[in-house]
CSV table of C-alpha atoms in Angstrom, one decimal:
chain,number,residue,atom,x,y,z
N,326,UNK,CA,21.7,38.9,47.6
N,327,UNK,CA,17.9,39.7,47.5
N,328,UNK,CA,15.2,38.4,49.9
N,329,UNK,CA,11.5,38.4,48.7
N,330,UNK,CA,8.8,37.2,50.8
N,331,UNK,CA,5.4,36.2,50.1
N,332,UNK,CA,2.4,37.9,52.0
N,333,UNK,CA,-1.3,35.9,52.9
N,334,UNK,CA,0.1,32.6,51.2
N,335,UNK,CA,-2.0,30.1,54.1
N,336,UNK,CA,-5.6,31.0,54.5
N,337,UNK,CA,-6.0,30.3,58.1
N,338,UNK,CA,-3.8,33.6,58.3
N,339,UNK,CA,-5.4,35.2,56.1
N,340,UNK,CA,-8.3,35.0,58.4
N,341,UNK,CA,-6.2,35.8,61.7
N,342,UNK,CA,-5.0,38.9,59.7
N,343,UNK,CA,-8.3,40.6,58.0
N,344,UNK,CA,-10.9,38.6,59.3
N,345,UNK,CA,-12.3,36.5,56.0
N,346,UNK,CA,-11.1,33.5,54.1
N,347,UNK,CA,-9.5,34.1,50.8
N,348,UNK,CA,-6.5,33.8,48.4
N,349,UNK,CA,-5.3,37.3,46.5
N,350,UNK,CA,-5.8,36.8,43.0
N,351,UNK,CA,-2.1,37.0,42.7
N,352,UNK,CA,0.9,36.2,44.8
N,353,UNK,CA,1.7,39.2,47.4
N,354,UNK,CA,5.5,40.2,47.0
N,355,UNK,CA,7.6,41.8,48.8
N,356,UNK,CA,11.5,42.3,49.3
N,357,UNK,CA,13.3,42.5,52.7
N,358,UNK,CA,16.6,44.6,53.1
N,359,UNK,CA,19.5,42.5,53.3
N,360,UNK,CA,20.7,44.2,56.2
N,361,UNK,CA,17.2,42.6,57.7
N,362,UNK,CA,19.2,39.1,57.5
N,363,UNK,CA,19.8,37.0,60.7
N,364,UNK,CA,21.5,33.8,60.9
N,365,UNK,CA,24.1,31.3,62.9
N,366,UNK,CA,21.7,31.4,65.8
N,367,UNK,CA,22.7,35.2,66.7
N,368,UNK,CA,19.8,36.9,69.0
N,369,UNK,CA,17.4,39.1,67.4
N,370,UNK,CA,17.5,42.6,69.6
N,371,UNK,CA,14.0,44.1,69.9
N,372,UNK,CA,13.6,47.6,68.2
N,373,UNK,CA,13.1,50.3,70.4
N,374,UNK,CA,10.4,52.3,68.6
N,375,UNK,CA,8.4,49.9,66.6
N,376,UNK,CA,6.1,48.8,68.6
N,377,UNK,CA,4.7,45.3,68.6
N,378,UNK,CA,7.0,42.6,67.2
N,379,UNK,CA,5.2,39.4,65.6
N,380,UNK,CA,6.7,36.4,64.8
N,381,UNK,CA,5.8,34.6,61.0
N,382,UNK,CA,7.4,31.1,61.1
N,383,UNK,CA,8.0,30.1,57.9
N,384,UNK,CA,9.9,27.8,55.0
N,385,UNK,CA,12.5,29.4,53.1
N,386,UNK,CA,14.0,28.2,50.0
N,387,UNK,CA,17.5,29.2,48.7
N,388,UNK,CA,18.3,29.7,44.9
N,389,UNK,CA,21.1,28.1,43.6
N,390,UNK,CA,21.5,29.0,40.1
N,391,UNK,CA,20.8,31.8,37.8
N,392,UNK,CA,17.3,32.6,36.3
N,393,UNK,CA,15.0,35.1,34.5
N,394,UNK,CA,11.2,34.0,33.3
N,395,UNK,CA,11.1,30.6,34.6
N,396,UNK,CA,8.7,28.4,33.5
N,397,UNK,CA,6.9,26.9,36.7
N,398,UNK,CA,7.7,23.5,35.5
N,399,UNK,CA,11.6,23.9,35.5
N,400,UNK,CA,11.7,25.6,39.2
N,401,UNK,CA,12.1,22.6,41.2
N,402,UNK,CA,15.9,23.1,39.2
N,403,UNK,CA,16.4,26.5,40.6
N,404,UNK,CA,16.4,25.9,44.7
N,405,UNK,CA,18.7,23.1,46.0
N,406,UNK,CA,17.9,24.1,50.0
N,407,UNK,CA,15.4,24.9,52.9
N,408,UNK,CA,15.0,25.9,56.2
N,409,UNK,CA,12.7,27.7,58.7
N,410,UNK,CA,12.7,31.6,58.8
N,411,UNK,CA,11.2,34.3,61.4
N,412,UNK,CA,9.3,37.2,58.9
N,413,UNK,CA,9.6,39.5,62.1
N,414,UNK,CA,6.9,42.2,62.0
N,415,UNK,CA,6.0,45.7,63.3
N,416,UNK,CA,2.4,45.2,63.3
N,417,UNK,CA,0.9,48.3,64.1
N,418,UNK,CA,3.3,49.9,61.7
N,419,UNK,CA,2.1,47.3,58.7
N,420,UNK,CA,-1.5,48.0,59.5
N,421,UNK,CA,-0.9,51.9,59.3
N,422,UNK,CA,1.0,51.5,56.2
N,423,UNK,CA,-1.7,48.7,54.8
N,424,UNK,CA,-4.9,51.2,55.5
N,425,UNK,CA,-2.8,53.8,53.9
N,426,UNK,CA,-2.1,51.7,50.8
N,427,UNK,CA,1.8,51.9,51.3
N,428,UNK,CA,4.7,49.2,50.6
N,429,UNK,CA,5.7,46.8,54.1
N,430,UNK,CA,8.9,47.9,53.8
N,431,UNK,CA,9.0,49.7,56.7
N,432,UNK,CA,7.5,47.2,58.8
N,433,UNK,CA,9.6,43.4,57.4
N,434,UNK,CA,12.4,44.8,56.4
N,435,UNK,CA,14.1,46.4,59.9
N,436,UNK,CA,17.5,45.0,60.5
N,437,UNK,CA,16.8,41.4,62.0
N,438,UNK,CA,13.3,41.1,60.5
N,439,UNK,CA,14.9,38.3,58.2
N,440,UNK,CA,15.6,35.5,60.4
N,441,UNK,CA,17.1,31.9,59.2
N,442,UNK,CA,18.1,28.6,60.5
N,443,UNK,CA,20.8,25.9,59.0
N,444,UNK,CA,19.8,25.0,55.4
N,445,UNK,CA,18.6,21.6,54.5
N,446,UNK,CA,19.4,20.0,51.5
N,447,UNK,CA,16.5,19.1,49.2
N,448,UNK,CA,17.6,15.9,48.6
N,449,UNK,CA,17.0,15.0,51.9
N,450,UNK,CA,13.9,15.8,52.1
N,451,UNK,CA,10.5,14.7,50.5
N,452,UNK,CA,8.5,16.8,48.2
N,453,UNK,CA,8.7,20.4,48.7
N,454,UNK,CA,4.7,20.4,49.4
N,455,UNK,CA,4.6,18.3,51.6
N,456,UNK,CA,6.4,19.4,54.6
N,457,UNK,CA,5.5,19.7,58.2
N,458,UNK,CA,6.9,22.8,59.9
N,459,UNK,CA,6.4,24.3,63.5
N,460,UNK,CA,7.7,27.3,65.8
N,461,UNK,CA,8.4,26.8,69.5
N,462,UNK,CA,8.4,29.8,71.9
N,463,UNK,CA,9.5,28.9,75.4
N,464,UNK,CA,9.3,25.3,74.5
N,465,UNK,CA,5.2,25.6,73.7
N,466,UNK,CA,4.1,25.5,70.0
N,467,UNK,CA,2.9,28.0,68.7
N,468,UNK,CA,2.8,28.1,65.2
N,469,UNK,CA,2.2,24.4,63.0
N,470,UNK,CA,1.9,24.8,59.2
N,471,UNK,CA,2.0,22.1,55.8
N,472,UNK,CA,4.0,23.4,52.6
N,473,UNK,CA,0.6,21.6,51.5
N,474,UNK,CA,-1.6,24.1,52.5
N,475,UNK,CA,0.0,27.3,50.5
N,476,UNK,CA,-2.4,29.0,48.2
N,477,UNK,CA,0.7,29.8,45.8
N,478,UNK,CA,2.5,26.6,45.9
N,479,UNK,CA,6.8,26.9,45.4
N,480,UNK,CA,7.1,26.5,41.9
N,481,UNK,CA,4.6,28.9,41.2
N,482,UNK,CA,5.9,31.3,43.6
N,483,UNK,CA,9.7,31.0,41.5
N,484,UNK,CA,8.4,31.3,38.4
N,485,UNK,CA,5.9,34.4,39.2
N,486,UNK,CA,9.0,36.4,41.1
N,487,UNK,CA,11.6,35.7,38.0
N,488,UNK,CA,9.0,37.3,36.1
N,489,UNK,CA,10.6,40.5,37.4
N,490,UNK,CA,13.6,40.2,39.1
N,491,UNK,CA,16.6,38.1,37.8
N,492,UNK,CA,17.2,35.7,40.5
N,493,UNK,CA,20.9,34.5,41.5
N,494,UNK,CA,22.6,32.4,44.0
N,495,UNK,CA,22.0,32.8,47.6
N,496,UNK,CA,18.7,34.5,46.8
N,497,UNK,CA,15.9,33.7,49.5
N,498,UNK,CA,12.4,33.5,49.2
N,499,UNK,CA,10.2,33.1,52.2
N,500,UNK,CA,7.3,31.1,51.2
N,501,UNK,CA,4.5,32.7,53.5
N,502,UNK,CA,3.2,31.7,57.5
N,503,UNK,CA,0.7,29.8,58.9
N,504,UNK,CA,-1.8,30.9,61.6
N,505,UNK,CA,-1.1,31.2,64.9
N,506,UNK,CA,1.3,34.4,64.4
N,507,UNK,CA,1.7,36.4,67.8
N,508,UNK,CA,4.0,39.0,69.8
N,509,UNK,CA,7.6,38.1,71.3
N,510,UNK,CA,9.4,39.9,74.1
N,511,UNK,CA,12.7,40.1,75.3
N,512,UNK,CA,14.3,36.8,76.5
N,513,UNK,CA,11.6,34.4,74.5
N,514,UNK,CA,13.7,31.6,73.1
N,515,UNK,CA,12.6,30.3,69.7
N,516,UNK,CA,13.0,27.0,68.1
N,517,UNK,CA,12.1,26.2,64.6
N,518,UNK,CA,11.4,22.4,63.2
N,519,UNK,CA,10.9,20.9,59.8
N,520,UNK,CA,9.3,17.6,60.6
N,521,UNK,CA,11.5,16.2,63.2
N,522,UNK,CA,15.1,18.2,62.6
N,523,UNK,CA,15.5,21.5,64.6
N,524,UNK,CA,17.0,23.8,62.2
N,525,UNK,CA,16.4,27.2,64.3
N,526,UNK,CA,17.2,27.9,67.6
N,527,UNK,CA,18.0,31.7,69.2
N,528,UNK,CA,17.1,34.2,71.6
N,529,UNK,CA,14.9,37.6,71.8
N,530,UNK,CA,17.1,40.5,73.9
């Protein structure tokens, strides 16, 4: 199983992250360890050396079949589910490693770093781009995005990682978070929504 994950896909973020508005002129990839993956509602358990931990809220779409070059207009065929993820981060580490021009591996791809809650199926859902997703910490909001408002919408994001990677079942790709990304500490509780269905709900020790 591979996890990739897409970096400055909202532009609001984008802004909270470097300061300015902009989309890259590419999709920003990245992979995660699967080691990093967390599910079943198990608690995340903070790192002791890496600093400050940052949630990213975000959807996450599973493959379902095999693939290799896919042309954007078949991708819809090539996910079948969806849920909300945490993207946990090291922060200070990611912006030592981004002002020294090195990969994020280090910093996403820690064991835990890949949250994800139950799977949805796509058939009970409306269009892709056009969900509403939020985070909860401690029963306050604190992240709200749209599928709507990604730079790099789904299918384009399927069809420009199967450039590269062969993708197979049980492959995850985390789409990218909203603004409103921030710190956690031990015993926050975190609840993820996709419109009005709670599909992620576990604890920080």
């Amino acid at each position: 199983m591979k996890i990739f994950a897409v970096g400055m896909n909202y532009i609001l973020h984008n802004k909270e992250l470097d300061g300015a508005l902009y989309k890259p002129e590419e999709p920003v990839i990245f992979t995660k360890a699967d080691s990093s993956l967390l599910k079943d509602g198990k608690p995340f358990f903070m790192p002791d050396d890496l600093g400050r931990i940052d949630y990213e809220a975000e959807l996450v779409v599973r493959i379902c079949r095999l693939g290799k070059s896919i042309p954007q207009r078949f991708a819809h065929r090539y996910y079948d589910a969806v849920t909300v993820g945490i993207d946990f981060t090291a922060r200070e580490l990611q912006r030592k490693l981004r002002s020294e021009g090195k990969p994020w591996e280090l910093c996403k791809g820690f064991d835990g770093a890949a949250v994800t809650g139950q799977w949805v199926d796509m058939a009970k859902l409306r269009d892709i781009q056009a969900l509403h997703f939020r985070l909860d910490r401690n029963g306050q909001t604190v992240q709200e995005g749209c599928s709507a408002d990604m730079l790099f919408k789904v299918d384009e994001l399927i069809a420009y990682v199967s450039r590269w990677f062969t993708l197979k079942t049980g492959d995850l790709l985390y789409t990218g978070t909203p603004a409103g990304v921030g710190p956690v500490a031990i015993d926050d509780h975190l609840e993820g929504w996709i419109e009005d269905r709670k599909v992620l709900d576990f604890k920080v020790k």
